[in-house]
mmCIF file of C-alpha atoms and ligand atoms in Angstrom:
data_model
loop_
_atom_site.group_PDB
_atom_site.id
_atom_site.type_symbol
_atom_site.label_atom_id
_atom_site.label_comp_id
_atom_site.label_asym_id
_atom_site.label_seq_id
_atom_site.Cartn_x
_atom_site.Cartn_y
_atom_site.Cartn_z
ATOM 1 C CA UNK A 1 7.614 37.494 -13.670
ATOM 2 C CA UNK A 2 3.772 34.614 -14.047
ATOM 3 C CA UNK A 3 4.996 31.323 -14.140
ATOM 4 C CA UNK A 4 2.809 28.073 -15.942
ATOM 5 C CA UNK A 5 3.213 25.589 -14.592
ATOM 6 C CA UNK A 6 2.242 21.209 -15.136
ATOM 7 C CA UNK A 7 1.734 18.039 -12.444
ATOM 8 C CA UNK A 8 1.074 14.802 -13.445
ATOM 9 C CA UNK A 9 4.260 12.981 -12.345
ATOM 10 C CA UNK A 10 1.253 10.047 -10.831
ATOM 11 C CA UNK A 11 -2.055 10.463 -10.016
ATOM 12 C CA UNK A 12 -2.989 13.857 -10.236
ATOM 13 C CA UNK A 13 -3.235 15.875 -13.496
ATOM 14 C CA UNK A 14 -2.366 19.624 -12.165
ATOM 15 C CA UNK A 15 -1.635 23.023 -13.528
ATOM 16 C CA UNK A 16 -0.748 26.472 -11.220
ATOM 17 C CA UNK A 17 0.123 30.105 -12.721
ATOM 18 C CA UNK A 18 2.190 31.261 -9.803
ATOM 19 C CA UNK A 19 4.300 34.977 -9.335
ATOM 20 C CA UNK A 20 8.299 34.070 -9.211
ATOM 21 C CA UNK A 21 6.923 35.010 -5.000
ATOM 22 C CA UNK A 22 5.072 32.078 -4.601
ATOM 23 C CA UNK A 23 1.941 34.056 -5.538
ATOM 24 C CA UNK A 24 -0.616 31.477 -6.116
ATOM 25 C CA UNK A 25 -2.754 33.025 -8.793
ATOM 26 C CA UNK A 26 -4.568 29.694 -9.633
ATOM 27 C CA UNK A 27 -3.767 26.077 -8.687
ATOM 28 C CA UNK A 28 -6.404 23.578 -10.381
ATOM 29 C CA UNK A 29 -5.966 19.748 -10.033
ATOM 30 C CA UNK A 30 -7.245 16.785 -10.949
ATOM 31 C CA UNK A 31 -7.436 13.545 -9.252
ATOM 32 C CA UNK A 32 -7.773 9.686 -9.961
ATOM 33 C CA UNK A 33 -8.147 8.689 -6.947
ATOM 34 C CA UNK A 34 -11.459 7.476 -7.772
ATOM 35 C CA UNK A 35 -10.587 5.448 -10.248
ATOM 36 C CA UNK A 36 -7.454 3.613 -8.995
ATOM 37 C CA UNK A 37 -9.042 2.729 -5.364
ATOM 38 C CA UNK A 38 -10.729 -0.658 -5.585
ATOM 39 C CA UNK A 39 -6.965 -1.547 -7.530
ATOM 40 C CA UNK A 40 -5.592 -0.823 -4.241
ATOM 41 C CA UNK A 41 -2.196 1.740 -6.046
ATOM 42 C CA UNK A 42 -2.164 3.832 -9.220
ATOM 43 C CA UNK A 43 -2.120 2.049 -12.175
ATOM 44 C CA UNK A 44 0.016 3.384 -14.286
ATOM 45 C CA UNK A 45 -1.987 2.814 -18.183
ATOM 46 C CA UNK A 46 -5.727 4.180 -16.576
ATOM 47 C CA UNK A 47 -3.254 7.166 -14.835
ATOM 48 C CA UNK A 48 -2.050 8.368 -18.343
ATOM 49 C CA UNK A 49 -5.067 7.189 -20.428
ATOM 50 C CA UNK A 50 -6.649 10.431 -17.392
ATOM 51 C CA UNK A 51 -3.637 12.685 -17.750
ATOM 52 C CA UNK A 52 -4.328 12.569 -21.408
ATOM 53 C CA UNK A 53 -7.986 12.797 -21.164
ATOM 54 C CA UNK A 54 -7.230 15.737 -18.494
ATOM 55 C CA UNK A 55 -4.628 17.897 -19.018
ATOM 56 C CA UNK A 56 -6.674 20.861 -21.423
ATOM 57 C CA UNK A 57 -9.709 21.313 -19.276
ATOM 58 C CA UNK A 58 -7.634 21.608 -16.403
ATOM 59 C CA UNK A 59 -5.093 23.820 -17.838
ATOM 60 C CA UNK A 60 -8.313 26.307 -19.633
ATOM 61 C CA UNK A 61 -9.801 26.692 -16.268
ATOM 62 C CA UNK A 62 -5.735 27.453 -13.949
ATOM 63 C CA UNK A 63 -5.437 30.539 -16.705
ATOM 64 C CA UNK A 64 -8.383 31.165 -16.513
ATOM 65 C CA UNK A 65 -9.004 31.544 -12.286
ATOM 66 C CA UNK A 66 -5.817 33.500 -12.821
ATOM 67 C CA UNK A 67 -7.222 36.081 -15.577
ATOM 68 C CA UNK A 68 -4.266 35.257 -17.594
ATOM 69 C CA UNK A 69 -3.772 34.455 -20.829
ATOM 70 C CA UNK A 70 -0.890 32.406 -22.185
ATOM 71 C CA UNK A 71 0.692 35.867 -23.984
ATOM 72 C CA UNK A 72 1.379 36.951 -20.039
ATOM 73 C CA UNK A 73 3.141 33.604 -19.246
ATOM 74 C CA UNK A 74 7.076 34.723 -18.914
ATOM 75 C CA UNK A 75 7.533 30.422 -17.856
ATOM 76 C CA UNK A 76 6.790 27.376 -18.383
ATOM 77 C CA UNK A 77 7.796 24.892 -15.205
ATOM 78 C CA UNK A 78 6.691 21.086 -15.392
ATOM 79 C CA UNK A 79 7.695 18.200 -12.831
ATOM 80 C CA UNK A 80 10.037 16.166 -15.227
ATOM 81 C CA UNK A 81 10.407 13.530 -12.810
ATOM 82 C CA UNK A 82 10.704 11.547 -10.350
ATOM 83 C CA UNK A 83 7.607 9.703 -11.009
ATOM 84 C CA UNK A 84 5.366 7.232 -13.174
ATOM 85 C CA UNK A 85 7.139 7.724 -16.868
ATOM 86 C CA UNK A 86 4.271 7.669 -18.893
ATOM 87 C CA UNK A 87 2.172 9.431 -16.238
ATOM 88 C CA UNK A 88 5.074 12.497 -16.708
ATOM 89 C CA UNK A 89 4.816 12.610 -19.911
ATOM 90 C CA UNK A 90 1.289 14.617 -20.512
ATOM 91 C CA UNK A 91 3.362 17.159 -18.560
ATOM 92 C CA UNK A 92 6.044 17.030 -20.666
ATOM 93 C CA UNK A 93 4.369 16.834 -24.037
ATOM 94 C CA UNK A 94 1.957 19.117 -22.873
ATOM 95 C CA UNK A 95 4.894 21.988 -21.268
ATOM 96 C CA UNK A 96 7.245 21.439 -24.684
ATOM 97 C CA UNK A 97 4.115 22.086 -27.061
ATOM 98 C CA UNK A 98 2.833 24.868 -25.383
ATOM 99 C CA UNK A 99 6.254 26.528 -24.419
ATOM 100 C CA UNK A 100 7.143 26.120 -28.631
ATOM 101 C CA UNK A 101 3.811 27.797 -29.723
ATOM 102 C CA UNK A 102 4.035 30.412 -28.092
ATOM 103 C CA UNK A 103 7.638 30.585 -27.937
ATOM 104 C CA UNK A 104 7.685 30.354 -23.213
ATOM 105 C CA UNK A 105 11.567 29.196 -22.399
ATOM 106 C CA UNK A 106 10.089 25.517 -20.092
ATOM 107 C CA UNK A 107 11.917 24.548 -17.201
ATOM 108 C CA UNK A 108 12.092 20.232 -16.501
ATOM 109 C CA UNK A 109 11.754 21.240 -12.270
ATOM 110 C CA UNK A 110 12.049 18.271 -9.748
ATOM 111 C CA UNK A 111 8.968 16.570 -8.537
ATOM 112 C CA UNK A 112 10.769 16.571 -4.321
ATOM 113 C CA UNK A 113 11.935 20.624 -5.307
ATOM 114 C CA UNK A 114 8.417 21.308 -6.051
ATOM 115 C CA UNK A 115 7.070 19.554 -2.602
ATOM 116 C CA UNK A 116 10.086 21.454 -0.737
ATOM 117 C CA UNK A 117 9.875 25.010 -1.777
ATOM 118 C CA UNK A 118 5.854 24.035 -0.774
ATOM 119 C CA UNK A 119 6.173 25.512 2.162
ATOM 120 C CA UNK A 120 6.646 29.022 0.301
ATOM 121 C CA UNK A 121 3.368 29.536 -1.588
ATOM 122 C CA UNK A 122 1.015 31.594 -0.420
ATOM 123 C CA UNK A 123 -2.452 32.732 -1.621
ATOM 124 C CA UNK A 124 -3.333 34.915 -3.623
ATOM 125 C CA UNK A 125 -3.231 38.663 -1.209
ATOM 126 C CA UNK A 126 -2.546 36.415 1.786
ATOM 127 C CA UNK A 127 0.573 37.413 3.097
ATOM 128 C CA UNK A 128 3.732 35.761 2.065
ATOM 129 C CA UNK A 129 5.399 32.761 4.659
ATOM 130 C CA UNK A 130 8.374 33.764 7.290
ATOM 131 C CA UNK A 131 10.682 31.142 5.667
ATOM 132 C CA UNK A 132 13.958 31.025 7.241
ATOM 133 C CA UNK A 133 17.198 29.647 6.402
ATOM 134 C CA UNK A 134 18.854 26.947 7.274
ATOM 135 C CA UNK A 135 15.690 25.058 7.483
ATOM 136 C CA UNK A 136 15.311 21.181 7.404
ATOM 137 C CA UNK A 137 13.057 19.950 5.635
ATOM 138 C CA UNK A 138 11.218 16.962 5.793
ATOM 139 C CA UNK A 139 9.196 15.090 2.639
ATOM 140 C CA UNK A 140 6.987 12.695 3.650
ATOM 141 C CA UNK A 141 5.359 11.430 0.193
ATOM 142 C CA UNK A 142 4.064 8.542 -0.748
ATOM 143 C CA UNK A 143 7.256 7.804 -2.721
ATOM 144 C CA UNK A 144 9.366 9.860 -0.686
ATOM 145 C CA UNK A 145 10.822 9.705 3.023
ATOM 146 C CA UNK A 146 14.367 12.013 3.119
ATOM 147 C CA UNK A 147 15.919 14.937 5.037
ATOM 148 C CA UNK A 148 16.801 17.635 3.630
ATOM 149 C CA UNK A 149 19.215 20.601 4.583
ATOM 150 C CA UNK A 150 17.408 23.828 2.560
ATOM 151 C CA UNK A 151 19.253 27.662 2.426
ATOM 152 C CA UNK A 152 17.944 30.391 0.732
ATOM 153 C CA UNK A 153 19.415 28.721 -3.263
ATOM 154 C CA UNK A 154 20.484 25.105 -2.109
ATOM 155 C CA UNK A 155 18.982 21.665 -1.236
ATOM 156 C CA UNK A 156 21.347 18.512 0.353
ATOM 157 C CA UNK A 157 19.412 15.315 0.510
ATOM 158 C CA UNK A 158 20.912 14.406 4.617
ATOM 159 C CA UNK A 159 18.912 11.281 4.421
ATOM 160 C CA UNK A 160 16.663 8.478 2.990
ATOM 161 C CA UNK A 161 13.887 5.421 2.742
ATOM 162 C CA UNK A 162 15.946 2.415 2.825
ATOM 163 C CA UNK A 163 12.348 0.718 1.761
ATOM 164 C CA UNK A 164 8.667 2.025 2.052
ATOM 165 C CA UNK A 165 8.211 5.391 1.583
ATOM 166 C CA UNK A 166 6.431 6.550 4.672
ATOM 167 C CA UNK A 167 3.444 8.041 3.126
ATOM 168 C CA UNK A 168 3.072 4.066 1.738
ATOM 169 C CA UNK A 169 3.282 2.268 4.865
ATOM 170 C CA UNK A 170 0.311 4.046 5.124
ATOM 171 C CA UNK A 171 -0.828 2.850 2.502
ATOM 172 C CA UNK A 172 -0.403 -0.942 2.871
ATOM 173 C CA UNK A 173 -1.231 -0.775 6.273
ATOM 174 C CA UNK A 174 -4.602 0.307 4.470
ATOM 175 C CA UNK A 175 -4.775 -1.964 2.494
ATOM 176 C CA UNK A 176 -4.267 -4.617 4.515
ATOM 177 C CA UNK A 177 -7.278 -3.583 6.581
ATOM 178 C CA UNK A 178 -9.883 -3.366 2.896
ATOM 179 C CA UNK A 179 -9.573 0.386 3.734
ATOM 180 C CA UNK A 180 -9.559 1.571 0.096
ATOM 181 C CA UNK A 181 -6.618 3.890 -1.185
ATOM 182 C CA UNK A 182 -5.150 6.339 -0.230
ATOM 183 C CA UNK A 183 -4.377 5.102 3.195
ATOM 184 C CA UNK A 184 -3.929 7.994 5.111
ATOM 185 C CA UNK A 185 -6.405 10.184 4.976
ATOM 186 C CA UNK A 186 -8.425 7.012 6.134
ATOM 187 C CA UNK A 187 -5.921 5.208 8.273
ATOM 188 C CA UNK A 188 -5.890 8.294 10.160
ATOM 189 C CA UNK A 189 -9.054 8.665 10.670
ATOM 190 C CA UNK A 190 -9.554 5.214 12.698
ATOM 191 C CA UNK A 191 -6.843 6.108 14.368
ATOM 192 C CA UNK A 192 -8.404 8.913 16.108
ATOM 193 C CA UNK A 193 -11.348 6.776 17.262
ATOM 194 C CA UNK A 194 -8.389 3.978 18.536
ATOM 195 C CA UNK A 195 -6.133 2.984 21.590
ATOM 196 C CA UNK A 196 -2.819 4.026 20.424
ATOM 197 C CA UNK A 197 -1.523 1.860 23.826
ATOM 198 C CA UNK A 198 -3.420 -1.530 22.182
ATOM 199 C CA UNK A 199 -0.475 -2.862 20.749
ATOM 200 C CA UNK A 200 2.486 -2.352 21.279
ATOM 201 C CA UNK A 201 4.697 -1.690 18.114
ATOM 202 C CA UNK A 202 8.703 -1.429 17.187
ATOM 203 C CA UNK A 203 10.032 1.748 16.832
ATOM 204 C CA UNK A 204 12.923 0.729 13.754
ATOM 205 C CA UNK A 205 16.589 0.852 14.676
ATOM 206 C CA UNK A 206 19.110 2.313 12.471
ATOM 207 C CA UNK A 207 22.825 3.545 13.429
ATOM 208 C CA UNK A 208 23.189 5.816 15.216
ATOM 209 C CA UNK A 209 24.169 8.600 13.197
ATOM 210 C CA UNK A 210 21.904 7.587 10.302
ATOM 211 C CA UNK A 211 18.840 10.459 9.408
ATOM 212 C CA UNK A 212 17.307 7.668 6.968
ATOM 213 C CA UNK A 213 14.204 5.355 7.438
ATOM 214 C CA UNK A 214 12.340 2.391 7.719
ATOM 215 C CA UNK A 215 9.179 1.693 7.621
ATOM 216 C CA UNK A 216 8.981 -1.556 6.519
ATOM 217 C CA UNK A 217 9.610 -3.535 9.887
ATOM 218 C CA UNK A 218 6.437 -1.555 10.995
ATOM 219 C CA UNK A 219 4.294 -2.250 8.278
ATOM 220 C CA UNK A 220 5.233 -6.525 9.164
ATOM 221 C CA UNK A 221 4.843 -5.913 12.699
ATOM 222 C CA UNK A 222 0.933 -4.678 11.656
ATOM 223 C CA UNK A 223 0.899 -7.631 9.588
ATOM 224 C CA UNK A 224 1.333 -9.749 11.852
ATOM 225 C CA UNK A 225 -1.185 -7.962 13.657
ATOM 226 C CA UNK A 226 -3.636 -8.603 10.575
ATOM 227 C CA UNK A 227 -3.177 -11.767 10.486
ATOM 228 C CA UNK A 228 -4.140 -13.117 14.118
ATOM 229 C CA UNK A 229 -7.149 -11.064 13.978
ATOM 230 C CA UNK A 230 -8.588 -12.484 10.692
ATOM 231 C CA UNK A 231 -11.956 -12.935 10.669
ATOM 232 C CA UNK A 232 -13.297 -10.224 13.196
ATOM 233 C CA UNK A 233 -17.410 -8.584 11.834
ATOM 234 C CA UNK A 234 -18.731 -5.696 12.676
ATOM 235 C CA UNK A 235 -18.643 -3.759 15.282
ATOM 236 C CA UNK A 236 -15.169 -5.757 16.792
ATOM 237 C CA UNK A 237 -13.830 -5.253 13.479
ATOM 238 C CA UNK A 238 -14.407 -1.609 13.827
ATOM 239 C CA UNK A 239 -12.469 -1.721 16.987
ATOM 240 C CA UNK A 240 -9.819 -4.044 16.425
ATOM 241 C CA UNK A 241 -9.446 -1.191 13.231
ATOM 242 C CA UNK A 242 -8.939 1.675 15.177
ATOM 243 C CA UNK A 243 -6.686 0.234 17.804
ATOM 244 C CA UNK A 244 -4.052 -0.893 15.079
ATOM 245 C CA UNK A 245 -4.662 2.082 13.178
ATOM 246 C CA UNK A 246 -3.905 4.230 16.909
ATOM 247 C CA UNK A 247 -0.808 2.071 17.227
ATOM 248 C CA UNK A 248 0.319 2.496 14.138
ATOM 249 C CA UNK A 249 0.185 6.771 13.801
ATOM 250 C CA UNK A 250 1.921 6.198 17.511
ATOM 251 C CA UNK A 251 4.547 4.754 15.529
ATOM 252 C CA UNK A 252 5.370 7.022 12.947
ATOM 253 C CA UNK A 253 5.360 10.043 15.516
ATOM 254 C CA UNK A 254 7.387 8.112 17.201
ATOM 255 C CA UNK A 255 9.912 7.238 14.343
ATOM 256 C CA UNK A 256 10.167 10.482 12.870
ATOM 257 C CA UNK A 257 10.832 12.628 16.578
ATOM 258 C CA UNK A 258 13.632 10.094 16.671
ATOM 259 C CA UNK A 259 14.955 11.600 13.541
ATOM 260 C CA UNK A 260 14.664 14.804 13.987
ATOM 261 C CA UNK A 261 15.295 14.245 17.265
ATOM 262 C CA UNK A 262 19.107 13.190 15.946
ATOM 263 C CA UNK A 263 19.340 15.701 13.030
ATOM 264 C CA UNK A 264 18.697 18.722 15.121
ATOM 265 C CA UNK A 265 21.628 17.013 17.150
ATOM 266 C CA UNK A 266 23.171 17.135 13.817
ATOM 267 C CA UNK A 267 22.626 20.284 12.456
ATOM 268 C CA UNK A 268 22.669 22.906 16.135
ATOM 269 C CA UNK A 269 22.677 26.012 12.815
ATOM 270 C CA UNK A 270 18.460 25.351 11.634
ATOM 271 C CA UNK A 271 16.179 27.752 12.029
ATOM 272 C CA UNK A 272 13.116 26.443 11.155
ATOM 273 C CA UNK A 273 11.595 23.047 10.568
ATOM 274 C CA UNK A 274 9.525 21.962 7.414
ATOM 275 C CA UNK A 275 7.111 18.956 6.571
ATOM 276 C CA UNK A 276 6.765 18.332 3.335
ATOM 277 C CA UNK A 277 4.227 16.276 0.975
ATOM 278 C CA UNK A 278 0.817 14.157 1.412
ATOM 279 C CA UNK A 279 1.140 12.806 4.924
ATOM 280 C CA UNK A 280 1.895 16.814 5.999
ATOM 281 C CA UNK A 281 -1.556 17.103 6.253
ATOM 282 C CA UNK A 282 -1.891 14.336 9.078
ATOM 283 C CA UNK A 283 -2.438 16.086 11.894
ATOM 284 C CA UNK A 284 -1.102 13.959 15.040
ATOM 285 C CA UNK A 285 3.006 13.840 13.344
ATOM 286 C CA UNK A 286 2.297 17.836 12.981
ATOM 287 C CA UNK A 287 1.666 17.803 16.653
ATOM 288 C CA UNK A 288 3.781 15.514 17.656
ATOM 289 C CA UNK A 289 6.567 17.506 15.684
ATOM 290 C CA UNK A 290 5.059 20.607 16.962
ATOM 291 C CA UNK A 291 5.133 19.676 20.697
ATOM 292 C CA UNK A 292 9.174 18.158 19.980
ATOM 293 C CA UNK A 293 10.100 21.806 18.309
ATOM 294 C CA UNK A 294 8.176 24.416 20.937
ATOM 295 C CA UNK A 295 10.329 23.692 24.405
ATOM 296 C CA UNK A 296 13.276 24.357 22.044
ATOM 297 C CA UNK A 297 12.131 27.435 20.242
ATOM 298 C CA UNK A 298 12.416 26.556 16.966
ATOM 299 C CA UNK A 299 8.358 26.505 14.872
ATOM 300 C CA UNK A 300 7.277 23.934 12.831
ATOM 301 C CA UNK A 301 6.292 25.038 9.240
ATOM 302 C CA UNK A 302 3.789 22.850 7.167
ATOM 303 C CA UNK A 303 2.422 24.546 3.521
ATOM 304 C CA UNK A 304 0.160 26.710 4.017
ATOM 305 C CA UNK A 305 -3.089 25.186 2.448
ATOM 306 C CA UNK A 306 -3.331 21.281 2.532
ATOM 307 C CA UNK A 307 -3.392 21.004 -0.894
ATOM 308 C CA UNK A 308 0.162 22.210 -1.219
ATOM 309 C CA UNK A 309 0.860 19.151 1.624
ATOM 310 C CA UNK A 310 -0.758 16.558 -1.733
ATOM 311 C CA UNK A 311 0.764 16.793 -5.430
ATOM 312 C CA UNK A 312 -0.279 19.774 -6.892
ATOM 313 C CA UNK A 313 1.157 22.351 -9.754
ATOM 314 C CA UNK A 314 2.063 25.670 -7.870
ATOM 315 C CA UNK A 315 5.091 23.986 -6.049
ATOM 316 C CA UNK A 316 5.957 23.392 -9.296
ATOM 317 C CA UNK A 317 5.904 27.081 -10.763
ATOM 318 C CA UNK A 318 7.887 28.413 -7.412
ATOM 319 C CA UNK A 319 10.664 25.429 -7.834
ATOM 320 C CA UNK A 320 11.120 26.632 -11.297
ATOM 321 C CA UNK A 321 11.276 30.002 -10.554
ATOM 322 C CA UNK A 322 14.364 29.781 -8.513
ATOM 323 C CA UNK A 323 15.715 27.247 -10.846
ATOM 324 C CA UNK A 324 15.209 29.371 -13.280
ATOM 325 C CA UNK A 325 17.269 32.665 -10.929
ATOM 326 C CA UNK A 326 20.030 29.895 -10.269
ATOM 327 C CA UNK A 327 20.343 28.600 -13.401
ATOM 328 C CA UNK A 328 18.242 31.206 -16.085
ATOM 329 C CA UNK A 329 20.147 28.835 -19.128
ATOM 330 C CA UNK A 330 18.409 25.781 -18.343
ATOM 331 C CA UNK A 331 15.030 27.534 -19.095
ATOM 332 C CA UNK A 332 14.579 27.338 -23.117
ATOM 333 C CA UNK A 333 12.348 26.634 -25.702
ATOM 334 C CA UNK A 334 13.283 22.979 -25.433
ATOM 335 C CA UNK A 335 11.218 19.637 -25.899
ATOM 336 C CA UNK A 336 11.428 18.374 -21.276
ATOM 337 C CA UNK A 337 12.615 14.594 -20.954
ATOM 338 C CA UNK A 338 10.789 12.813 -19.239
ATOM 339 C CA UNK A 339 13.158 11.049 -16.417
ATOM 340 C CA UNK A 340 11.558 8.449 -14.152
ATOM 341 C CA UNK A 341 13.644 8.765 -11.938
ATOM 342 C CA UNK A 342 16.192 11.572 -11.398
ATOM 343 C CA UNK A 343 18.561 13.010 -8.669
ATOM 344 C CA UNK A 344 17.950 16.184 -7.284
ATOM 345 C CA UNK A 345 20.565 18.490 -8.296
ATOM 346 C CA UNK A 346 19.622 22.231 -6.823
HETATM 347 O O1 KG4 B 401 3.038 13.588 -2.318
HETATM 348 P P1 KG4 B 401 1.653 13.725 -2.698
HETATM 349 O O2 KG4 B 401 0.489 13.186 -2.906
HETATM 350 O O3 KG4 B 401 2.263 12.365 -4.037
HETATM 351 C C1 KG4 B 401 3.391 11.688 -3.854
HETATM 352 O O4 KG4 B 401 4.444 11.980 -4.017
HETATM 353 O O5 KG4 B 401 3.661 10.481 -3.340
HETATM 354 O O6 KG4 B 401 1.636 12.369 -1.138
HETATM 355 C C2 KG4 B 401 0.125 10.808 -1.408
HETATM 356 C C3 KG4 B 401 0.641 10.271 -0.241
HETATM 357 C C4 KG4 B 401 0.570 9.091 0.538
HETATM 358 O O7 KG4 B 401 0.836 8.362 0.338
HETATM 359 C C5 KG4 B 401 -1.188 9.022 1.342
HETATM 360 O O8 KG4 B 401 -1.245 8.098 1.599
HETATM 361 C C6 KG4 B 401 -0.426 10.075 2.290
HETATM 362 O O9 KG4 B 401 0.698 10.544 1.095
HETATM 363 N N1 KG4 B 401 -1.389 11.081 2.930
HETATM 364 C C7 KG4 B 401 -1.730 10.977 4.388
HETATM 365 C C8 KG4 B 401 -2.260 11.864 4.802
HETATM 366 N N2 KG4 B 401 -3.178 12.137 3.649
HETATM 367 C C9 KG4 B 401 -1.897 11.930 2.716
HETATM 368 N N3 KG4 B 401 -0.736 10.250 4.809
HETATM 369 C C10 KG4 B 401 -0.866 10.000 6.637
HETATM 370 N N4 KG4 B 401 -2.115 10.620 6.713
HETATM 371 C C11 KG4 B 401 -2.820 11.844 6.179
HETATM 372 N N5 KG4 B 401 -3.834 12.893 6.398
HETATM 373 ZN ZN1 ZN B 402 4.727 13.868 -4.425
#
């Protein structure tokens, strides 16, 4: 089965062609990052206009790279939510219109289900990843910090953010240091050059049993330190940035490993731990999780390619195929509504 997928929930216009197995024939994305950098975050009106301009050329490239035509496609998957309403609309409109035009069923797909199954993706000609269930999936992105219990055909939410998402904390720390957007990659680069013991940052205490996350306390602690070091310039400023980023990075790692430990105590049957979403690109965090899991005989699975961590359409194609196996009636000739808020139900 060939699936054509659209993703436009935030600031990437992405189209992919995948097989139901997760084999990626093409995955094309047009990033808008340069258009939003100077505002320190995504501006919805600008995002909507850029999506509208980008989707057709991105679609043409995705079909060409996969070497297929619309008449070869069996199913269209599209991110229907959650996300920015005006960004989602480009994907849902394009997918619905193509579905009706070419008489191909369209599957409304949840963005987070896409991230969860992004570990299943593999490049054309490569081996499929060895995924085992039940798996503990940790989704860390710009909008989400969530734990899920994933089985062959179900996904259960175990814990979620109480305030800032993990990626959002990286973005806000970068913004207060004047380092631009998105914050994750630049903060982790600075962190590599700094001393992680330079500043003492708090491990936010939540109730013992919860698998929820809170990052706003950590962010505020960083803010107080940044304000106290206002006015630095040149080499001193660079040294300060590296040290505060390293201290922040180390505290994020401690927080995540602490929660991971709790999750494994609560769900001892877990076979694998999956780390997905934009923050899964962070090598420091990957290493910290791996070091914790290895002695327990557990492996950490991350998406096969860095481009599958951040928003992409291939993961939406894989999710759409799993949805259509489980609920075939949901894939129909239809006009798909964009839903800025949408609970994951799989
Ligand atoms: O999954 P994603 O592309 O979009 C959302 O659905 O939010 O995640 C984007 C988030 C941003 O907050 C970005 O700062 C963060 O992922 N991110 C990182 C890294 N690369 C991207 N965070 C930490 N370390 C990284 N290397
Ligand atoms: Zn995402």
